[in-house]
Coordinates of C-alpha atoms in Angstrom, one line a residue:
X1 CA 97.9 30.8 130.7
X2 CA 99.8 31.9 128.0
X3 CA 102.4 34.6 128.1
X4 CA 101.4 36.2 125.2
X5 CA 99.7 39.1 125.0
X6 CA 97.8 41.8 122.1
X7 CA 98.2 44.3 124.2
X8 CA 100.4 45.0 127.5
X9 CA 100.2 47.8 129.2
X10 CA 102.7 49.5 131.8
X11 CA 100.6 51.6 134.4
X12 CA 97.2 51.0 135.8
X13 CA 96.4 54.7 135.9
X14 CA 94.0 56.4 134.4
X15 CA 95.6 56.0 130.6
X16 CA 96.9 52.6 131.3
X17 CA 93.7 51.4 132.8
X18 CA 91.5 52.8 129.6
X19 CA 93.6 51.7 127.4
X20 CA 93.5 48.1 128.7
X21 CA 89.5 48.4 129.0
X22 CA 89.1 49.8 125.6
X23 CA 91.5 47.2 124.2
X24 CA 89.8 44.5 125.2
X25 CA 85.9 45.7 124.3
X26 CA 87.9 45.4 120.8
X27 CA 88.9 42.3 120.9
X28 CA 92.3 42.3 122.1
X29 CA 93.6 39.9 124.2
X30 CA 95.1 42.6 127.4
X31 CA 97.0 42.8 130.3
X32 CA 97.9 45.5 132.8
X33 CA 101.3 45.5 134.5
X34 CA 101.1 48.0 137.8
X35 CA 102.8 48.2 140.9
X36 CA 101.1 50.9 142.9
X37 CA 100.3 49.6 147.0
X38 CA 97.4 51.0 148.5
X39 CA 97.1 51.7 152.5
X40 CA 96.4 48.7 153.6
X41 CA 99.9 46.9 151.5
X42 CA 97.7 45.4 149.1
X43 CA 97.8 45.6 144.9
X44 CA 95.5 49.0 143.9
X45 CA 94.4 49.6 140.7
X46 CA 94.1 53.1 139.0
X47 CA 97.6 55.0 139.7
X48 CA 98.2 58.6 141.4
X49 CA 94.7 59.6 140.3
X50 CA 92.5 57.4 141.7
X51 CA 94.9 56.4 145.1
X52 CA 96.2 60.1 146.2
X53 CA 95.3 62.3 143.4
X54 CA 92.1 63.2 141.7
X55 CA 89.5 61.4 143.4
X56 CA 90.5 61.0 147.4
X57 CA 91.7 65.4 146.9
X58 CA 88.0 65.5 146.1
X59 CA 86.8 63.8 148.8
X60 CA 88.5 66.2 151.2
X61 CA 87.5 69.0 149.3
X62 CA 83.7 68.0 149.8
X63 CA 84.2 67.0 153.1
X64 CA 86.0 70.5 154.2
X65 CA 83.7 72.3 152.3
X66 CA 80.9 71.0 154.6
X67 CA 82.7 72.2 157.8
X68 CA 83.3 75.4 156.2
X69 CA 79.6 76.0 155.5
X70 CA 78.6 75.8 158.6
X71 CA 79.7 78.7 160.0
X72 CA 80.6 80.6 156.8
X73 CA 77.6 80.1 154.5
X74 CA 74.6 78.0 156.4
X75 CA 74.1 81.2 158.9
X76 CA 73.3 83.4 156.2
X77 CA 70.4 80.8 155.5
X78 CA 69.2 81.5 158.6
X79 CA 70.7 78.0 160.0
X80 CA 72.9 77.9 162.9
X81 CA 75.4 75.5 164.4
X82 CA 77.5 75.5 167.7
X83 CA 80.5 74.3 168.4
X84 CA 80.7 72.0 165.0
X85 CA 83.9 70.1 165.4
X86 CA 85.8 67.7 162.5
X87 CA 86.7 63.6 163.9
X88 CA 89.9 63.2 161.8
X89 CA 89.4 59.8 161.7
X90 CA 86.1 59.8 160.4
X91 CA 87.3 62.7 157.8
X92 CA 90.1 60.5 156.1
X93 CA 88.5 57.2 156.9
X94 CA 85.6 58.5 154.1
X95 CA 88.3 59.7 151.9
X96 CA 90.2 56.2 152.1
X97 CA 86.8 54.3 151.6
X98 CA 86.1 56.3 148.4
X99 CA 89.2 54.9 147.0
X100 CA 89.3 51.8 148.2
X101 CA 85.7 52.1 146.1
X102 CA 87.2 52.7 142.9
X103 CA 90.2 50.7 143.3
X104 CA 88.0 48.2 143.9
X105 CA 85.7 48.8 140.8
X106 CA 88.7 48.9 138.1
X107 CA 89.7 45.7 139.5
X108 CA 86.2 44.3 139.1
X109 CA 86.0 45.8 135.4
X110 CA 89.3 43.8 134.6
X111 CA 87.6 40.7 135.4
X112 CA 84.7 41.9 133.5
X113 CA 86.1 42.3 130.5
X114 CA 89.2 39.3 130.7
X115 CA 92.2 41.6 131.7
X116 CA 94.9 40.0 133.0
X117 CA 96.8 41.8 135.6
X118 CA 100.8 41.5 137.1
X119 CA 101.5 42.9 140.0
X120 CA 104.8 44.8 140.3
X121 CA 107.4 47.1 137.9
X122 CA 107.3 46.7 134.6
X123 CA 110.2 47.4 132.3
X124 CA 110.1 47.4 128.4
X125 CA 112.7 45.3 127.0
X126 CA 113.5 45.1 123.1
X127 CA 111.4 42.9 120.6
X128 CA 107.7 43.9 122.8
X129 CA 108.5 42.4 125.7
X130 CA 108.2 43.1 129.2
X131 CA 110.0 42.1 132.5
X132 CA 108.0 42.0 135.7
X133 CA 110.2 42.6 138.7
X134 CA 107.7 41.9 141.9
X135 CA 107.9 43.3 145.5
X136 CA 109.9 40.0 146.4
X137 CA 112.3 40.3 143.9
X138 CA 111.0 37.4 141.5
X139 CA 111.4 38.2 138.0
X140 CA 108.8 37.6 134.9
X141 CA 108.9 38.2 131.4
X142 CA 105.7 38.3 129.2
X143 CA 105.1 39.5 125.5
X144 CA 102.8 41.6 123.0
X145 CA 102.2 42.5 119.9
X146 CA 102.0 46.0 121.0
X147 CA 102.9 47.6 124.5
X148 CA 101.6 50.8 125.8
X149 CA 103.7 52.9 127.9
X150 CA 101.7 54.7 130.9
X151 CA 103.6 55.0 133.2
X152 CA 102.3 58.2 134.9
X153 CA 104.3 60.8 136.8
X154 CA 105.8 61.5 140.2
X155 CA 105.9 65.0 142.1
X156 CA 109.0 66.7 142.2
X157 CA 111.5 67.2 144.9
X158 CA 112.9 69.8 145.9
X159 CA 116.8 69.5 146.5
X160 CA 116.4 71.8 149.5
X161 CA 112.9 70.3 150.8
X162 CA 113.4 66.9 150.6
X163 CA 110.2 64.9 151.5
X164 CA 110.2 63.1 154.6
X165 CA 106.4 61.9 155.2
X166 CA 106.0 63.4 158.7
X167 CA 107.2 67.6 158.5
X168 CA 108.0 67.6 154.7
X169 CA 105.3 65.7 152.5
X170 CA 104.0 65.5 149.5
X171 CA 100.8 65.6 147.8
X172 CA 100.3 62.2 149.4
X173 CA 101.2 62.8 152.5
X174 CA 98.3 66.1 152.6
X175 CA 95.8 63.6 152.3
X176 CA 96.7 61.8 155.2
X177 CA 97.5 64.3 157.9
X178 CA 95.9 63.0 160.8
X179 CA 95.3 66.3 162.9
X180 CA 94.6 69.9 161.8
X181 CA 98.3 71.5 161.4
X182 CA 98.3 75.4 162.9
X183 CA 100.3 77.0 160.3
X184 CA 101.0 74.8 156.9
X185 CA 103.3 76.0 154.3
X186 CA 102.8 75.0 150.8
X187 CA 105.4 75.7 148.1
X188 CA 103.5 76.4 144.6
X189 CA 100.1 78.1 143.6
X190 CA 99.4 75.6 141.2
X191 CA 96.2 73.3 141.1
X192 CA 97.5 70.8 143.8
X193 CA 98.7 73.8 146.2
X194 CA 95.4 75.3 146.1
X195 CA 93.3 72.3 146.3
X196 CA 95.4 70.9 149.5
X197 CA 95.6 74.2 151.0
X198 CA 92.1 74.9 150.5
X199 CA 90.8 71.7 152.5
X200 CA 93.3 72.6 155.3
X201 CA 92.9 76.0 155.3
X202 CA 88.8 75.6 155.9
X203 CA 89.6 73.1 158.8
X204 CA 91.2 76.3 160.4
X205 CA 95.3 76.0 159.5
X206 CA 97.1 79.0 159.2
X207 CA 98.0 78.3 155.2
X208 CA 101.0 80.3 153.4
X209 CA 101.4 79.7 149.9
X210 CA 104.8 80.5 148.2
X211 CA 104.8 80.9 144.9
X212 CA 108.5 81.4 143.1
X213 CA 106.2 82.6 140.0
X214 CA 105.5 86.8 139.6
X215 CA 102.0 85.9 138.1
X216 CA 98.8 84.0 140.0
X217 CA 97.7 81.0 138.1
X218 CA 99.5 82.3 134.6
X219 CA 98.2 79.5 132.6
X220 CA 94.3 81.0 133.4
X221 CA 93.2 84.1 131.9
X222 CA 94.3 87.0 133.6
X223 CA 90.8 88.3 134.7
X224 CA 90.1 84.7 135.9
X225 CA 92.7 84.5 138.1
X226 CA 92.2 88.1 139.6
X227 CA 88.7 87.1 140.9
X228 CA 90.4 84.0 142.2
X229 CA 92.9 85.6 144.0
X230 CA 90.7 88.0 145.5
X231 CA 88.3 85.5 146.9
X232 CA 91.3 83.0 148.3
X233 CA 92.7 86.0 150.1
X234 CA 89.2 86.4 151.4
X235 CA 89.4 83.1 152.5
X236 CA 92.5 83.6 154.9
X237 CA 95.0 81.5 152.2
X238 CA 98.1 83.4 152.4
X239 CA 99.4 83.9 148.5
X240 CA 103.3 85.3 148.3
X241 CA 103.9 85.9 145.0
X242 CA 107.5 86.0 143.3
X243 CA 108.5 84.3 146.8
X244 CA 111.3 81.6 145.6
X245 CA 112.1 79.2 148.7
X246 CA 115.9 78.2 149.4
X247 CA 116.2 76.6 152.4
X248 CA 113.9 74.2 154.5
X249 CA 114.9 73.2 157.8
X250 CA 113.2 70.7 160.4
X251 CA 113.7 71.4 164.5
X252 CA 111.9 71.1 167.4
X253 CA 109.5 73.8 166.6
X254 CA 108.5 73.3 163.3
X255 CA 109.7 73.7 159.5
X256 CA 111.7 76.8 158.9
X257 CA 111.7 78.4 155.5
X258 CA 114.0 80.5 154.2
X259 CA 112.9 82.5 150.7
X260 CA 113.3 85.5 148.9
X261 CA 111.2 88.0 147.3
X262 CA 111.4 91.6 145.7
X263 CA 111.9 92.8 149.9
X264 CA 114.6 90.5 150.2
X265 CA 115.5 87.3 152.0
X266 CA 112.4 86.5 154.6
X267 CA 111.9 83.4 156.4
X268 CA 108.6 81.8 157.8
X269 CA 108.7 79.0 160.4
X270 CA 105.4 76.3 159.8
X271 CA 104.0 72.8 161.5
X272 CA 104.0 70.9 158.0
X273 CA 105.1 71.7 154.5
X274 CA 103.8 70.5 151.2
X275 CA 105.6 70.7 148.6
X276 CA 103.4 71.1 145.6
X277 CA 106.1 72.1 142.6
X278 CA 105.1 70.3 140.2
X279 CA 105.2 66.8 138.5
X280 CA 107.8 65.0 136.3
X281 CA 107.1 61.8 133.9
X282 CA 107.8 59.0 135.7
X283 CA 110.0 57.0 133.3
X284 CA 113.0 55.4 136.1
X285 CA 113.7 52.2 135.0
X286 CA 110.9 51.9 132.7
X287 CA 113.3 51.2 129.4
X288 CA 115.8 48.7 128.7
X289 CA 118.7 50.5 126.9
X290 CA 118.3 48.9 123.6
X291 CA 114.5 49.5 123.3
X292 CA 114.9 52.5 120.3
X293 CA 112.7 54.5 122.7
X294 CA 113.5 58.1 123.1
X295 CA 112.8 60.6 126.0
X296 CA 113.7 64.4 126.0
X297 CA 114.9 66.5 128.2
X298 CA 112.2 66.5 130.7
X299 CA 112.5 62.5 130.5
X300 CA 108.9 62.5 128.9
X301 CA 108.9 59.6 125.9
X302 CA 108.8 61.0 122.7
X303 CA 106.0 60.2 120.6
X304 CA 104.1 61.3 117.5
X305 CA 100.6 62.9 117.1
X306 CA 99.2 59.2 117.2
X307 CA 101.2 58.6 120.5
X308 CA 103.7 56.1 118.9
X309 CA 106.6 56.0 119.6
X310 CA 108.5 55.4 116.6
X311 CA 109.3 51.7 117.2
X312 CA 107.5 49.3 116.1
X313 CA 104.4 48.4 118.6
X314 CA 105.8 50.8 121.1
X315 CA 103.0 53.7 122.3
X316 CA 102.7 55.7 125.1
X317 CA 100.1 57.8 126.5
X318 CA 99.2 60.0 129.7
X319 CA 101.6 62.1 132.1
X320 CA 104.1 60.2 130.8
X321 CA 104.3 62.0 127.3
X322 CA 104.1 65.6 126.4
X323 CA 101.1 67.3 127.0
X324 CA 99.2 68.3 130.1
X325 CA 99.4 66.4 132.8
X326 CA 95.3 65.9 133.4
X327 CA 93.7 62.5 134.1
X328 CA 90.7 63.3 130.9
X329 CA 93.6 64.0 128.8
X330 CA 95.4 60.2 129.6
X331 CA 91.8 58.8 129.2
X332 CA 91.2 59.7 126.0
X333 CA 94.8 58.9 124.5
X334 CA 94.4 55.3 126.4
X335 CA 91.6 55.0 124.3
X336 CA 92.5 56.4 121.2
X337 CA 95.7 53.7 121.1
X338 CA 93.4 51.0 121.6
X339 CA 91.9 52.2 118.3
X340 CA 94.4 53.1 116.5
X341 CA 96.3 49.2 117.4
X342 CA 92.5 47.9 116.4
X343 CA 92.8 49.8 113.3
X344 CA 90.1 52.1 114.0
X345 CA 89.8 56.2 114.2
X346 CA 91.2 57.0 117.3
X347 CA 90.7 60.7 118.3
X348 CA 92.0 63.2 120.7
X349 CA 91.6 67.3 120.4
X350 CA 94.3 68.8 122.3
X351 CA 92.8 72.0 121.4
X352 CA 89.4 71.7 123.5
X353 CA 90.9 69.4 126.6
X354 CA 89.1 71.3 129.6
X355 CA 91.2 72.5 133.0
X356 CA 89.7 72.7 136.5
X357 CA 90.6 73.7 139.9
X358 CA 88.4 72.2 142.4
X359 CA 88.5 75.1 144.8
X360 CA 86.0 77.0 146.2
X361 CA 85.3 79.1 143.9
X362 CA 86.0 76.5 141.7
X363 CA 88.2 77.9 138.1
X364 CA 88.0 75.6 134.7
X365 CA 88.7 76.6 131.1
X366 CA 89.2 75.3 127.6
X367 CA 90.8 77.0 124.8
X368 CA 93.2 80.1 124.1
X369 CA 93.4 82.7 127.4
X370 CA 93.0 86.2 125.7
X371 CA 97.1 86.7 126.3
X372 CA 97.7 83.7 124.0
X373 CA 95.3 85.5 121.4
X374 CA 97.1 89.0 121.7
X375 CA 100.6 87.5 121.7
X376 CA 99.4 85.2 118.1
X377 CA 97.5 88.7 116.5
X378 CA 94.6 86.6 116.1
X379 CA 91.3 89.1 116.1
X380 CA 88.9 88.4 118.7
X381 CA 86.1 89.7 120.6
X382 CA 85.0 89.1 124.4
X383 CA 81.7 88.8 126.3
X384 CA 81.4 88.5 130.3
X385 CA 78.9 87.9 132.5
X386 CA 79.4 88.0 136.4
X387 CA 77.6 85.1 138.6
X388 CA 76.5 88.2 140.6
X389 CA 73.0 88.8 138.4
X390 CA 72.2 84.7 138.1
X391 CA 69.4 84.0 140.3
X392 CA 70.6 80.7 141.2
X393 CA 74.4 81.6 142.1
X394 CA 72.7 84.3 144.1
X395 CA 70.2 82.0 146.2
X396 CA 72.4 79.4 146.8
X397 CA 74.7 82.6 148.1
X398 CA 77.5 81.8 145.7
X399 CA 77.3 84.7 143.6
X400 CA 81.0 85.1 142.8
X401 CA 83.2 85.2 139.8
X402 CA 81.8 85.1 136.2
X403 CA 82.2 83.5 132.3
X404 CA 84.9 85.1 130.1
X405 CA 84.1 83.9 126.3
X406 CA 86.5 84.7 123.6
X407 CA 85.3 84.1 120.1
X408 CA 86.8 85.1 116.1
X409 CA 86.1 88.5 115.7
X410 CA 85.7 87.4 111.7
X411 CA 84.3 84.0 112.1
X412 CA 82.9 84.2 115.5
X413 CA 83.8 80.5 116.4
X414 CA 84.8 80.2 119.8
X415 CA 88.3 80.4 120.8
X416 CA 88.2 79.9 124.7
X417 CA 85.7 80.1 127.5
X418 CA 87.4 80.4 131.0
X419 CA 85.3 80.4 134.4
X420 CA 85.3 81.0 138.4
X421 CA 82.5 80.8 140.1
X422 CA 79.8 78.3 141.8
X423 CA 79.7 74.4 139.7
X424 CA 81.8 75.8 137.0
X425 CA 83.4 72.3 137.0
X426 CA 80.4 71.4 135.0
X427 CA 79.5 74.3 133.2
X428 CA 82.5 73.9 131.1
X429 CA 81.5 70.9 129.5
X430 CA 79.0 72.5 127.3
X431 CA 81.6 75.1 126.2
X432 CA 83.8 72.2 124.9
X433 CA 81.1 70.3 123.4
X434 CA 80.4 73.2 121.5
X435 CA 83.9 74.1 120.6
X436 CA 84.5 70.4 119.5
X437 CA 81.8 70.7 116.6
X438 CA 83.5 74.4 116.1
X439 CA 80.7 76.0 117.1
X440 CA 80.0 79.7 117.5
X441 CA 79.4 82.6 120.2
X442 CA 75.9 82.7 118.1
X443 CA 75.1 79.2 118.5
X444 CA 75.0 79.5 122.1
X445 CA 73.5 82.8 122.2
X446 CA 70.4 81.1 120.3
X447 CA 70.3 78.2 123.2
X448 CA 67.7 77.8 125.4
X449 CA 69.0 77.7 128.9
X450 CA 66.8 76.2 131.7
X451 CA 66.0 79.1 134.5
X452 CA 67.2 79.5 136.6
X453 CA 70.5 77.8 136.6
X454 CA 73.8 78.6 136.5
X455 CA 74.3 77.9 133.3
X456 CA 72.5 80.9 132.2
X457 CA 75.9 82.5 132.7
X458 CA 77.0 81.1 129.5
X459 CA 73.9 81.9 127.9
X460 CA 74.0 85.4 128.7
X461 CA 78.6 85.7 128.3
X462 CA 77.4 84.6 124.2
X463 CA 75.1 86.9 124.2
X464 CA 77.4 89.5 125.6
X465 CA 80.0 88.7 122.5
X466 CA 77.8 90.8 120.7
X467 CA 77.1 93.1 123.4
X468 CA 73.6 91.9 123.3
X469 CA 73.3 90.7 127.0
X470 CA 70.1 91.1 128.9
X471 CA 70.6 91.1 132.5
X472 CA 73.9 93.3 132.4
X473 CA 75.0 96.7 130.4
X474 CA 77.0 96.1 127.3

């Protein structure tokens, strides 16, 4: 086999992994150079996402949402159920066999489509090529015409809170507790705090959420992440806002926490402690010094709208580079580089990449929040609907939150659409599709929705734009 490549690419997560796939449908003769170990010790495809990030977080969130149901939903469906009790084993052993699924299944699409892949740590070296240091310590060195940097990201540590696997963990190490925790402190509101503490929380732990930030979920719109709020304090999570932790400290009785907020210093003693702050680009050891490769301040590589970056054959893509850090977003500049290196129109729109939350309700959005708006004294107006007056949300007894759309007030294109509430995971697809093809309040408004589903929500928040909603007063 031949040592040189097309394409290489460093990272087999979800940017590396598309790029490679896409590479190769073109033509390109592609390899993958990853060294992510799975559970069981063995090679795994597919990076934090697919091993202890998107998908396996998922898994528990379904799974804990089915406990939760039982006693907090099913009875007002007239169903009943006694003494319902979760077998741990059974609860992470689905969640590890989901990704050993889709480990699996990238693996089986490299061989599908002729990707060759290295197993261990790959480091850029000057002229395109690429040194492969392995788990034992052996050394390779293979070549390309162009090599793609996706290296992915890490989560950050905290000086104070370092992680230690058993009292101190990581988003990793919440996926694998193997018995309910009673109290669980997690540090950070953000979309991995709430998602973690949320499966926990509905398997009956005690969860307290520290958040060092004044505001709840500041990158949603405002009205979004009020209803949110509301309904997670419903839910027994614990939310301290403008509560900045100092001190962690492991004894005999659990993890004490020392923070301050606007009272004051306070301290809070818990069984486990995730640490949910935050990622950082994961970029140790990933460049030789004489590569030309640049990386700024937050030791993300530097790279131009196209994601090159600025030496010759050199791109990178995914959590790695600026941007957010969202597996969709990594897909979609994976595949655009294949393009671009194929000489094709490679395309990514920053501007419509969707967010979501995966918690219960779930909260997803696309576009400006109506903050960003006021603060760039661009004219807008703003319809709502609340899930409370859909038939559907109501008689699946998940009538909570609503659909916030922000259009031009001149042009009435839409700006943003921001959601909580039942499935909104999905319903926020449409709301990009039709921001993609710049597409207006109006247009939506003149859609025929299917009743009833939830997605007359959307329907009726266009409508209500123009203060023309029919199942609401405008």
């Amino acid at each position: 086999m031949s040592d040189k490549f097309d394409v290489i690419v460093i990272g087999g997560g979800p940017a590396g992994y598309h790029a490679a796939i896409r590479a190769a449908q073109l033509g390109l003769k592609s390899a993958v150079v990853d060294a992510f170990v799975g559970k069981d010790g063995k090679a795994a495809l597919g990076g934090t996402c697919l091993n202890v990030g998107c998908i396996p977080s998922k898994a528990l969130l379904d799974s804990s949402k089915q406990f939760f149901n039982l006693s907090h939903n099913l009875p007002a469906h007239g169903i009943s159920v006694e003494n319902a009790k979760v077998d741990m084993a059974t609860f992470i052993g689905r969640k590890d066999k989901i990704v050993k699924q889709f480990t699996g299944g990238v693996d089986q699409l490299f061989k599908a489509n002729k990707i060759v892949s290295f197993f261990g740590k790959g480091k850029l070296l000057k002229g395109n090529e690429v040194e492969i240091t392995g788990n034992d310590g052996k050394k390779q060195t293979i070549s390309a015409t162009n090599v793609i940097l996706a290296s992915g990201s890490v989560p950050i540590e905290l000086p104070f809170a370092k992680f230690d696997g058993k009292n101190i963990i990581d988003n990793a190490g919440a996926l694998d507790i193997n018995a309910v925790p009673k109290r669980l402190g997690v540090i950070g509101a953000g979309v991995i705090g709430l998602e973690l503490g949320s499966v926990w929380n509905r398997l009956g732990a005690q969860v307290t959420i520290l958040e060092a930030l004044p505001d709840f979920l500041g990158t949603a719109d405002a009205d979004i992440a009020k209803v949110a709020q509301r309904e997670f304090k419903k839910q027994g999570l614990e939310i301290k806002l403008g509560a900045k932790l100092s001190k962690a400290e492991v004894k005999k009785d659990g993890v004490h926490l020392t923070y301050s907020d606007k009272e004051g210093e306070q301290t809070l003693v818990v069984d486990k402690l995730l640490v949910a702050v935050g990622r950082r680009a994961y970029t140790d050891g990933l460049l030789a010094d004489d590569t030309g490769v640049k990386l700024d301040e937050r030791g993300r590589i530097i790279v131009d709208e196209h994601c090159h970056t600025g030496v010759d054959g050199v791109w990178a893509v995914g959590d790695a580079v600026r941007g957010p850090m969202l597996a969709h977003k990594g897909f979609e500049e994976g595949m655009a580089v294949a393009e671009w290196i194929a000489g094709k129109a490679g395309h990514v729109n920053y501007d419509t990449i969707p967010w979501v939350i995966y918690t219960e309700p779930e909260i997803a959005w696309a576009g400006k929040t109506e903050k960003e708006l006021k603060d760039a004294g661009i004219p807008y107006k703003v319809g709502s609907f609340p899930f409370a007056a859909i038939g559907r949300a109501v008689a699946m007894n998940e009538a909570i939150g609503q659909v916030k759309m922000l259009a031009h007030a001149e042009t009435d294109r839409i700006l943003g659409v921001h959601m909580v509430g039942p499935g909104v995971s999905e319903l926020i697809a449409e709301c990009v599709v039709a921001m993609e093809f710049k597409g207006s309040s109006e247009d939506l408004a003149r859609i025929v929705h299917a009743h009833p589903t939830l997605s007359e929500a959307v329907h009726e928040a266009a409508l209500a734009v123009d203060k023309r909603a029919i199942h609401k007063g405008n």
